[in-house]
Amino acid sequence: MRRRTVLASAMLAAMATPGIARAASPGPSVTQQGTTRLDAQAVYFVSYDGLVNNNSFQKNGLFTYKGHQYAAWYTATREAVVARRVLGGATWSTVTLPHRLKSDDSHNVISMGVSKTDGRLHLNMDSHSDGFFYVKSVTGLLDNPGTTAWTSSVFGAVQTTLDGLALTSQFTYPQFVSTPEGRLQLSYRAGISGNGRNALAEYDGAAWTALGEWSSSTGTYAGSHGSSTARNMYLHGIDYDVSGRLHSFFTWREQNAAVMCDGGGITNHDTGYVYSTDRGRTWRNDAGTVVGTTGTSDTVAVTDAGLVVDPLNPDHSLMNQESQTTDSTGLPHAVISYVPGRFGQCTTDYVADRTAHGRAFHLRKNSSGGWQKTEIPVPLNSSQRTKLVLDRYDNAYAVFPHGRIAGASKASGYTDWSLLYDGGDLNAFGEVVIDESRVRADDVLSFMYQEKSSGTTPSALHVVDFALPA
C-alpha cells in the first residue's frame, strides 16, 4: 500500500510540476496496409441505389473474433459464401452454403453473429419484408479456429426459422449483437417500410427466445405539410457499451408522403435516441424515463416525449440506418446525413439532392450530458450512407461512400474534421461494410467494398486494411 501511495503521489506531482508534461494522445491517422480479394466475380446489381454485398446497415458482414476475421457475400452464381482468414493474413478460406440469393434486392444482405456462450457462428440471409434463411455452425467453431476444419460439414442445414422459432412473415434488417454475458441477440424489423416495428430475439447457448417488439408503428405525426398515422423506426444500430448499456439512435419514416414538401423526397424525420440497462427489456429516453417495454403493448412511439436529440423535418432527405458507436467511457456517438437548409428547404429528388448537396454530421453526447453536432466538411457526393468508428484514443473516423475516410480528434472536441484518405485507388461502388470489432482487436480499420461495374456484370469484392494509432 505504501509503494502505491508513493507512486500515486509522484504521478500527481509530475502532472502539477511545470516542465513535466504527460504525453499527448495521438490524433487520427490511417496508414493503408494492404488489400485482399474475397471474390473476383461477386454478384452485382444496383437496387435501392445499393449493392447486396455492401449495404452498410448489415451487422455484421465482416467481423473479427479470437484472431480470425470472417466475411460473407453472394457470388456471381448467387451462392452464399462465408470465409475466414487469420487476422491480417493474405489468404481467405471459403465455404459455400446451400443457399442462393432469391431476388435482385439489395436489402437481402447476409448478417453474421457469434454466440460467445458456445462459440457458434450464426448467419441470417436473404430477406426483405418476407421470410429469412438461417444457418449456424457447430459448437466451438469460433473458439478453436486453428483446430477446427473450415468445411461445409461444420454448418448445419439452412432453416427458415431460428431452430423452430418462427418470428414474422415480414422480416427485414437482421443485426446480431452479443450481450456482455455472451448471449446473442438478433434485432430485426417486423412489417414493412413506413409501417413496421423493431423486435428482438435472444439465444442463450441452448435455444432461441422471442423477446418481442419494442417500437410502435402507430400514433399521429403532424408536420407542417400534413400528418401520418403509420411509420417505422429505422435504427442506426444497436450496440452495448463498456458498462453493458444498450444504445440505439434512430430516425422515423412516415408512411404518408403528405408530410413532405415534395413527393420526390423521403419521409424520414428527426434523430432519436433510446437506451436500455436491462438487455433490451425496457427502453429509456435520454432523460432516463422508461418509454417502452419489449414484448408488451407499451412500446416506443413517435408520440413519446424526450426521444428526439436532433430535430429535423422530412424536407431534407435525412438518411435512415446510418451509423453509431460508443466511446471508451460509454458515451454514444452517431453519424447522420441530410441536405442542410443553406441548400434549400425542400428536396425534390432525394438521390440527386443528397448527391449534390448532402453533408454528414457527427452527433454525440458529451461528458456534461449535452448533445453536440459538428458538420463534417466533406461533401457526400453520393446518396448513400457513412460509417463511424472510434479508435482506442476515441478519435473519430467517418468512412464515406467510395471508401473515403475523414478523421477528427477527441482533443479538439471533434471540431478538426479533415479528409485522411480519398479512396481513389479502390474504385469502390458506394457504401462499405466496416469490421467494427477489429478496431478494438488490433487497431486496424478494415472494411469490405465492391468494385464499380455496370448492369449485372459481376465485379471483384475486397477487404482493405488501415492501421490506426496504437
XYZ file of C-alpha atoms in Angstrom:
470
model
C 0.000 0.000 0.000
C 2.903 2.352 0.861
C 4.504 1.825 -2.567
C 1.210 2.524 -4.375
C 0.776 5.738 -2.392
C 4.277 6.922 -3.281
C 3.748 6.155 -6.965
C 0.404 7.928 -6.995
C 1.905 10.956 -5.253
C 4.765 11.031 -7.743
C 2.362 10.937 -10.668
C 0.282 13.748 -9.227
C 3.395 15.792 -8.615
C 4.583 15.241 -12.156
C 1.268 16.426 -13.562
C 1.352 19.526 -11.353
C 5.033 20.418 -11.819
C 5.890 22.903 -14.578
C 8.103 21.430 -17.261
C 6.870 17.877 -16.717
C 4.035 17.034 -19.106
C 2.110 13.914 -19.911
C 2.448 12.546 -23.427
C -0.421 13.774 -25.562
C -2.683 11.211 -27.173
C -2.137 10.939 -30.924
C -4.675 12.386 -33.292
C -6.444 10.408 -36.021
C -4.401 8.821 -38.804
C -4.750 5.968 -41.287
C -1.958 4.007 -42.949
C -3.019 1.638 -45.700
C -1.621 -1.847 -45.010
C -2.954 -3.788 -47.952
C -5.945 -5.256 -49.747
C -7.086 -8.852 -50.087
C -9.570 -10.157 -52.628
C -12.529 -12.187 -51.444
C -14.088 -12.900 -54.843
C -13.116 -11.947 -58.375
C -16.731 -12.316 -59.524
C -19.239 -11.292 -56.848
C -22.886 -10.739 -57.745
C -23.580 -7.198 -58.944
C -26.821 -5.331 -59.436
C -27.840 -1.887 -58.222
C -31.059 -1.898 -56.225
C -32.342 0.924 -53.997
C -29.105 2.681 -55.018
C -27.059 -0.021 -53.274
C -25.393 -3.435 -53.610
C -26.473 -6.558 -51.728
C -22.878 -7.363 -50.705
C -22.129 -3.883 -49.406
C -25.108 -2.375 -47.654
C -23.580 -0.687 -44.648
C -26.558 -1.387 -42.366
C -25.739 -5.107 -42.232
C -24.257 -6.159 -38.899
C -22.020 -7.961 -39.341
C -20.985 -8.694 -42.915
C -17.361 -8.566 -41.747
C -16.130 -9.153 -38.203
C -13.169 -10.288 -36.099
C -13.156 -12.817 -33.257
C -10.302 -14.549 -31.445
C -7.593 -13.863 -34.002
C -9.617 -14.586 -37.147
C -11.647 -12.404 -39.483
C -14.903 -13.557 -41.091
C -16.723 -12.313 -44.203
C -19.915 -13.302 -46.036
C -21.264 -12.477 -49.507
C -23.043 -13.757 -52.617
C -21.091 -14.969 -55.650
C -21.792 -14.286 -59.324
C -23.820 -17.504 -59.333
C -25.820 -16.132 -56.338
C -24.470 -18.673 -53.875
C -23.993 -17.609 -50.256
C -20.367 -17.848 -49.157
C -18.716 -17.450 -45.746
C -14.948 -17.083 -45.421
C -12.278 -16.700 -42.766
C -8.617 -15.780 -42.530
C -6.013 -15.468 -39.814
C -6.131 -11.830 -38.765
C -4.007 -9.850 -41.205
C -3.360 -12.877 -43.415
C -3.344 -12.774 -47.206
C -5.441 -15.890 -47.843
C -9.145 -16.440 -47.207
C -10.663 -19.920 -46.847
C -14.215 -20.149 -48.176
C -17.249 -22.342 -47.594
C -20.211 -22.284 -49.972
C -23.532 -22.634 -48.167
C -26.515 -24.435 -49.703
C -28.470 -21.262 -50.420
C -28.832 -18.982 -53.448
C -29.909 -15.333 -53.402
C -33.558 -15.373 -54.377
C -34.044 -11.894 -55.901
C -32.234 -8.798 -57.131
C -32.883 -6.825 -53.960
C -30.034 -5.100 -52.132
C -31.881 -5.398 -48.813
C -31.300 -9.176 -48.826
C -27.915 -8.995 -47.110
C -26.051 -11.627 -45.100
C -25.501 -10.759 -41.426
C -23.340 -12.751 -39.014
C -23.010 -13.070 -35.260
C -21.181 -15.141 -32.651
C -22.764 -16.680 -29.565
C -19.882 -16.474 -27.119
C -21.502 -18.938 -24.712
C -20.926 -21.808 -27.162
C -18.615 -20.417 -29.872
C -21.072 -20.835 -32.739
C -21.219 -18.705 -35.873
C -24.758 -17.654 -36.881
C -25.872 -16.290 -40.272
C -29.170 -14.705 -41.297
C -29.711 -14.195 -45.037
C -31.868 -13.053 -47.892
C -34.966 -11.262 -46.604
C -36.919 -8.080 -47.306
C -40.342 -7.971 -45.688
C -40.696 -11.727 -46.139
C -39.112 -14.917 -44.788
C -35.459 -15.282 -43.791
C -32.872 -18.060 -44.084
C -30.776 -19.026 -41.067
C -27.796 -21.301 -40.523
C -25.476 -21.883 -37.573
C -22.187 -23.684 -37.104
C -21.179 -26.472 -34.771
C -20.324 -25.623 -31.178
C -16.878 -24.137 -30.613
C -16.107 -23.341 -34.257
C -15.090 -19.767 -33.491
C -13.390 -20.632 -30.194
C -10.933 -23.054 -31.816
C -10.423 -21.860 -35.413
C -6.913 -23.259 -35.606
C -8.003 -26.820 -34.914
C -11.498 -26.869 -36.446
C -11.910 -27.692 -40.126
C -13.403 -24.953 -42.289
C -15.714 -27.030 -44.478
C -19.424 -27.237 -45.187
C -19.661 -30.050 -42.628
C -19.281 -27.573 -39.738
C -22.515 -25.817 -40.697
C -25.996 -27.126 -40.120
C -28.888 -27.120 -42.541
C -30.335 -23.853 -43.813
C -33.553 -23.122 -41.919
C -36.474 -20.719 -42.311
C -36.874 -20.416 -38.535
C -34.478 -19.955 -35.615
C -34.227 -23.616 -34.646
C -38.009 -23.870 -34.819
C -38.798 -20.366 -33.538
C -40.839 -18.528 -36.176
C -40.603 -14.754 -35.812
C -42.629 -12.968 -38.505
C -43.586 -13.413 -42.141
C -42.364 -9.850 -42.822
C -38.728 -9.908 -41.688
C -36.011 -7.363 -42.635
C -32.716 -5.883 -41.372
C -31.141 -8.636 -39.243
C -28.475 -7.305 -36.879
C -26.669 -9.592 -34.433
C -25.208 -8.223 -31.199
C -23.517 -10.088 -28.336
C -24.595 -9.303 -24.785
C -21.981 -8.768 -22.055
C -22.780 -12.254 -20.732
C -22.101 -13.810 -24.121
C -25.650 -14.378 -25.269
C -26.517 -13.494 -28.867
C -29.354 -11.129 -29.706
C -30.971 -10.663 -33.097
C -32.529 -7.289 -33.892
C -34.948 -7.122 -36.818
C -37.928 -5.266 -38.259
C -41.352 -6.871 -38.403
C -43.588 -5.299 -41.028
C -42.762 -3.041 -43.949
C -41.201 0.326 -44.653
C -43.451 3.013 -43.232
C -45.407 0.521 -41.136
C -43.105 -1.699 -39.094
C -41.874 -2.479 -35.585
C -38.433 -3.291 -34.194
C -38.102 -6.565 -32.316
C -35.541 -8.730 -30.535
C -34.819 -12.443 -30.202
C -32.154 -13.966 -27.942
C -30.019 -17.107 -27.994
C -28.619 -18.358 -24.659
C -26.432 -21.172 -25.983
C -29.256 -23.700 -25.875
C -32.315 -22.154 -27.536
C -33.735 -19.036 -29.156
C -36.412 -16.988 -27.386
C -38.535 -14.233 -28.904
C -38.315 -11.187 -26.621
C -40.879 -9.366 -28.728
C -41.411 -6.000 -30.372
C -40.183 -2.800 -28.733
C -41.096 0.041 -31.112
C -44.532 1.127 -32.295
C -45.820 1.933 -35.778
C -48.915 3.780 -34.549
C -49.686 7.312 -33.346
C -50.056 10.590 -35.227
C -47.120 12.612 -36.505
C -48.141 16.100 -37.627
C -45.788 18.150 -39.777
C -46.135 21.491 -41.491
C -47.439 19.892 -44.717
C -49.633 17.078 -43.437
C -49.874 14.226 -40.976
C -49.251 10.494 -40.849
C -50.633 7.724 -38.654
C -48.210 4.918 -39.514
C -44.400 4.647 -39.637
C -41.380 2.584 -38.722
C -38.325 3.309 -36.607
C -35.100 2.852 -38.589
C -32.148 2.014 -36.351
C -28.652 3.424 -36.846
C -27.509 0.394 -34.885
C -27.850 -1.460 -31.614
C -24.682 -1.598 -29.507
C -23.542 -2.394 -25.971
C -21.051 -0.052 -24.332
C -18.239 -0.862 -21.888
C -20.632 -0.914 -18.928
C -23.323 -3.053 -20.562
C -25.769 -0.315 -21.533
C -27.525 -0.910 -24.869
C -27.743 2.157 -27.141
C -29.736 2.912 -30.263
C -30.044 6.022 -32.424
C -32.893 6.066 -34.931
C -34.963 8.034 -37.434
C -38.696 7.777 -38.074
C -40.041 7.092 -41.575
C -43.663 8.071 -42.123
C -45.976 6.082 -44.364
C -47.910 9.084 -45.658
C -45.982 11.123 -48.245
C -48.177 14.118 -47.396
C -45.728 15.007 -44.607
C -43.140 16.053 -47.251
C -42.888 19.269 -49.212
C -42.400 17.243 -52.416
C -43.096 13.655 -53.414
C -39.536 13.159 -54.652
C -38.095 13.459 -51.173
C -38.044 10.888 -48.394
C -40.289 10.868 -45.308
C -37.537 10.364 -42.716
C -37.515 12.898 -39.883
C -35.709 13.589 -36.617
C -32.814 11.750 -34.987
C -33.925 9.987 -31.819
C -32.090 8.092 -29.126
C -33.020 5.437 -26.568
C -31.056 3.138 -24.300
C -31.627 0.036 -22.203
C -29.970 -1.033 -18.966
C -31.605 -4.469 -18.841
C -30.504 -6.080 -22.108
C -33.301 -4.624 -24.197
C -36.218 -5.494 -21.939
C -37.111 -1.858 -21.234
C -36.141 1.323 -23.093
C -35.432 4.803 -21.735
C -35.217 8.231 -23.324
C -32.209 10.494 -22.884
C -33.570 11.767 -19.549
C -33.803 8.216 -18.200
C -37.584 7.880 -18.347
C -38.909 4.456 -19.388
C -40.652 4.896 -22.738
C -41.213 1.289 -23.744
C -41.217 -2.318 -22.558
C -40.277 -5.031 -25.028
C -42.952 -7.623 -25.740
C -45.815 -5.536 -24.356
C -48.345 -3.070 -25.742
C -46.288 -0.191 -24.274
C -43.585 0.203 -26.905
C -41.532 3.214 -28.000
C -43.800 5.507 -30.039
C -43.433 8.703 -32.060
C -45.649 10.444 -29.517
C -43.364 9.647 -26.552
C -41.618 12.631 -25.003
C -37.868 13.092 -24.893
C -36.896 10.861 -27.826
C -35.594 13.452 -30.285
C -31.994 14.585 -29.785
C -31.626 16.334 -33.151
C -34.866 17.629 -34.695
C -35.305 17.777 -38.475
C -38.453 17.849 -40.611
C -38.998 15.477 -43.584
C -37.949 18.072 -46.199
C -34.168 17.495 -46.093
C -33.745 13.854 -47.203
C -32.404 12.627 -43.874
C -30.843 9.187 -44.346
C -32.009 6.192 -42.320
C -29.779 3.476 -40.780
C -26.572 5.449 -40.918
C -24.092 4.626 -38.139
C -23.413 4.730 -34.407
C -20.856 3.671 -31.811
C -19.900 4.307 -28.178
C -16.639 5.670 -26.810
C -14.344 4.348 -24.084
C -16.497 5.941 -21.369
C -19.801 4.672 -22.779
C -20.954 7.925 -24.392
C -22.944 7.470 -27.614
C -21.841 8.877 -30.991
C -23.623 8.815 -34.355
C -23.244 9.959 -37.937
C -26.322 11.393 -39.615
C -26.612 12.973 -43.071
C -29.056 15.187 -44.927
C -29.266 18.255 -47.173
C -28.650 21.326 -44.978
C -31.045 24.245 -45.177
C -28.449 26.505 -46.810
C -29.036 24.473 -49.985
C -32.806 24.921 -49.778
C -35.720 23.989 -47.568
C -37.266 21.351 -49.848
C -35.540 18.412 -51.527
C -37.383 17.215 -54.618
C -35.231 14.205 -55.593
C -33.538 12.654 -52.596
C -30.891 10.750 -54.589
C -29.914 13.717 -56.762
C -30.169 16.281 -53.966
C -28.160 14.238 -51.482
C -25.519 13.576 -54.112
C -25.265 17.264 -54.993
C -25.633 18.845 -51.551
C -25.709 16.176 -48.839
C -23.484 16.558 -45.784
C -22.695 14.249 -42.878
C -22.757 15.363 -39.253
C -21.124 13.927 -36.152
C -23.680 13.853 -33.319
C -22.537 12.930 -29.820
C -23.386 13.149 -26.175
C -20.681 14.967 -24.212
C -19.453 14.318 -20.679
C -21.731 17.080 -19.342
C -24.799 15.290 -20.671
C -25.489 17.644 -23.577
C -25.664 16.880 -27.276
C -23.222 18.362 -29.768
C -23.347 18.253 -33.563
C -20.495 19.053 -35.945
C -20.729 19.171 -39.719
C -18.030 17.096 -41.398
C -16.632 19.299 -44.211
C -16.534 16.544 -46.820
C -19.313 16.526 -49.463
C -21.149 13.193 -49.667
C -21.049 13.069 -53.498
C -23.459 10.174 -53.029
C -26.946 9.433 -51.773
C -25.579 6.652 -49.592
C -24.503 6.081 -46.002
C -21.389 6.951 -43.996
C -19.945 4.739 -41.232
C -18.453 5.874 -37.916
C -15.722 4.256 -35.794
C -13.622 5.412 -32.841
C -10.041 4.348 -32.179
C -8.505 3.469 -28.785
C -7.976 7.194 -28.105
C -11.598 7.997 -29.015
C -10.549 9.824 -32.174
C -13.383 9.604 -34.705
C -13.312 8.288 -38.278
C -16.086 8.709 -40.824
C -15.888 6.237 -43.704
C -17.779 7.795 -46.591
C -19.187 6.132 -49.697
C -16.438 5.037 -52.118
C -14.141 4.330 -49.152
C -13.101 7.899 -48.385
C -12.008 8.404 -44.756
C -12.195 11.578 -42.681
C -10.998 11.944 -39.097
C -11.336 14.221 -36.068
C -9.520 14.220 -32.752
C -11.069 13.881 -29.339
C -8.612 16.534 -28.116
C -10.225 19.149 -30.380
C -13.730 18.269 -29.232
C -14.197 16.701 -32.678
C -14.014 20.080 -34.401
C -10.980 19.401 -36.637
C -12.510 17.021 -39.183
C -10.374 16.590 -42.304
C -10.048 14.116 -45.157
C -7.387 11.475 -44.409
C -7.811 9.187 -47.462
C -9.622 9.870 -50.733
C -10.354 6.258 -51.745
C -9.256 6.919 -55.305
C -7.309 3.680 -55.702
C -10.224 1.449 -54.628
C -12.727 2.041 -57.448
C -15.420 1.265 -54.857
C -19.092 1.402 -55.852
C -20.544 3.147 -52.809
C -21.211 2.003 -49.264
C -18.685 -0.141 -47.436
C -19.084 -2.727 -44.667
C -16.962 -1.966 -41.601
C -15.408 -4.566 -39.308
C -16.425 -2.857 -36.056
C -14.761 -5.447 -33.838
C -11.347 -5.350 -35.498
C -10.706 -1.742 -34.459
C -10.848 -2.936 -30.859
C -8.901 -6.142 -31.571
C -5.732 -4.765 -33.161
C -6.146 -1.056 -34.014
C -6.940 -1.734 -37.661
C -9.772 -0.179 -39.656
C -10.878 -2.921 -42.034
C -13.747 -2.707 -44.486
C -15.267 -4.693 -47.331
C -16.006 -2.990 -50.647
C -17.021 -3.971 -54.163
C -15.613 -2.512 -57.355
C -17.810 -0.450 -59.642
C -19.404 -2.296 -62.543
C -22.381 -1.802 -64.831
C -25.687 -3.543 -65.316
C -25.406 -7.025 -63.838
C -21.765 -7.653 -64.705
C -20.082 -9.252 -61.656
C -17.150 -7.438 -60.058
C -14.386 -8.022 -57.542
C -15.042 -7.896 -53.800
C -12.205 -6.876 -51.473
C -11.211 -6.178 -47.882
C -8.829 -3.272 -47.268
C -6.944 -2.652 -44.004
C -5.725 0.619 -42.490
C -3.553 0.879 -39.384
C -4.860 3.311 -36.767
C -2.853 4.867 -33.905
C -1.810 2.142 -31.457
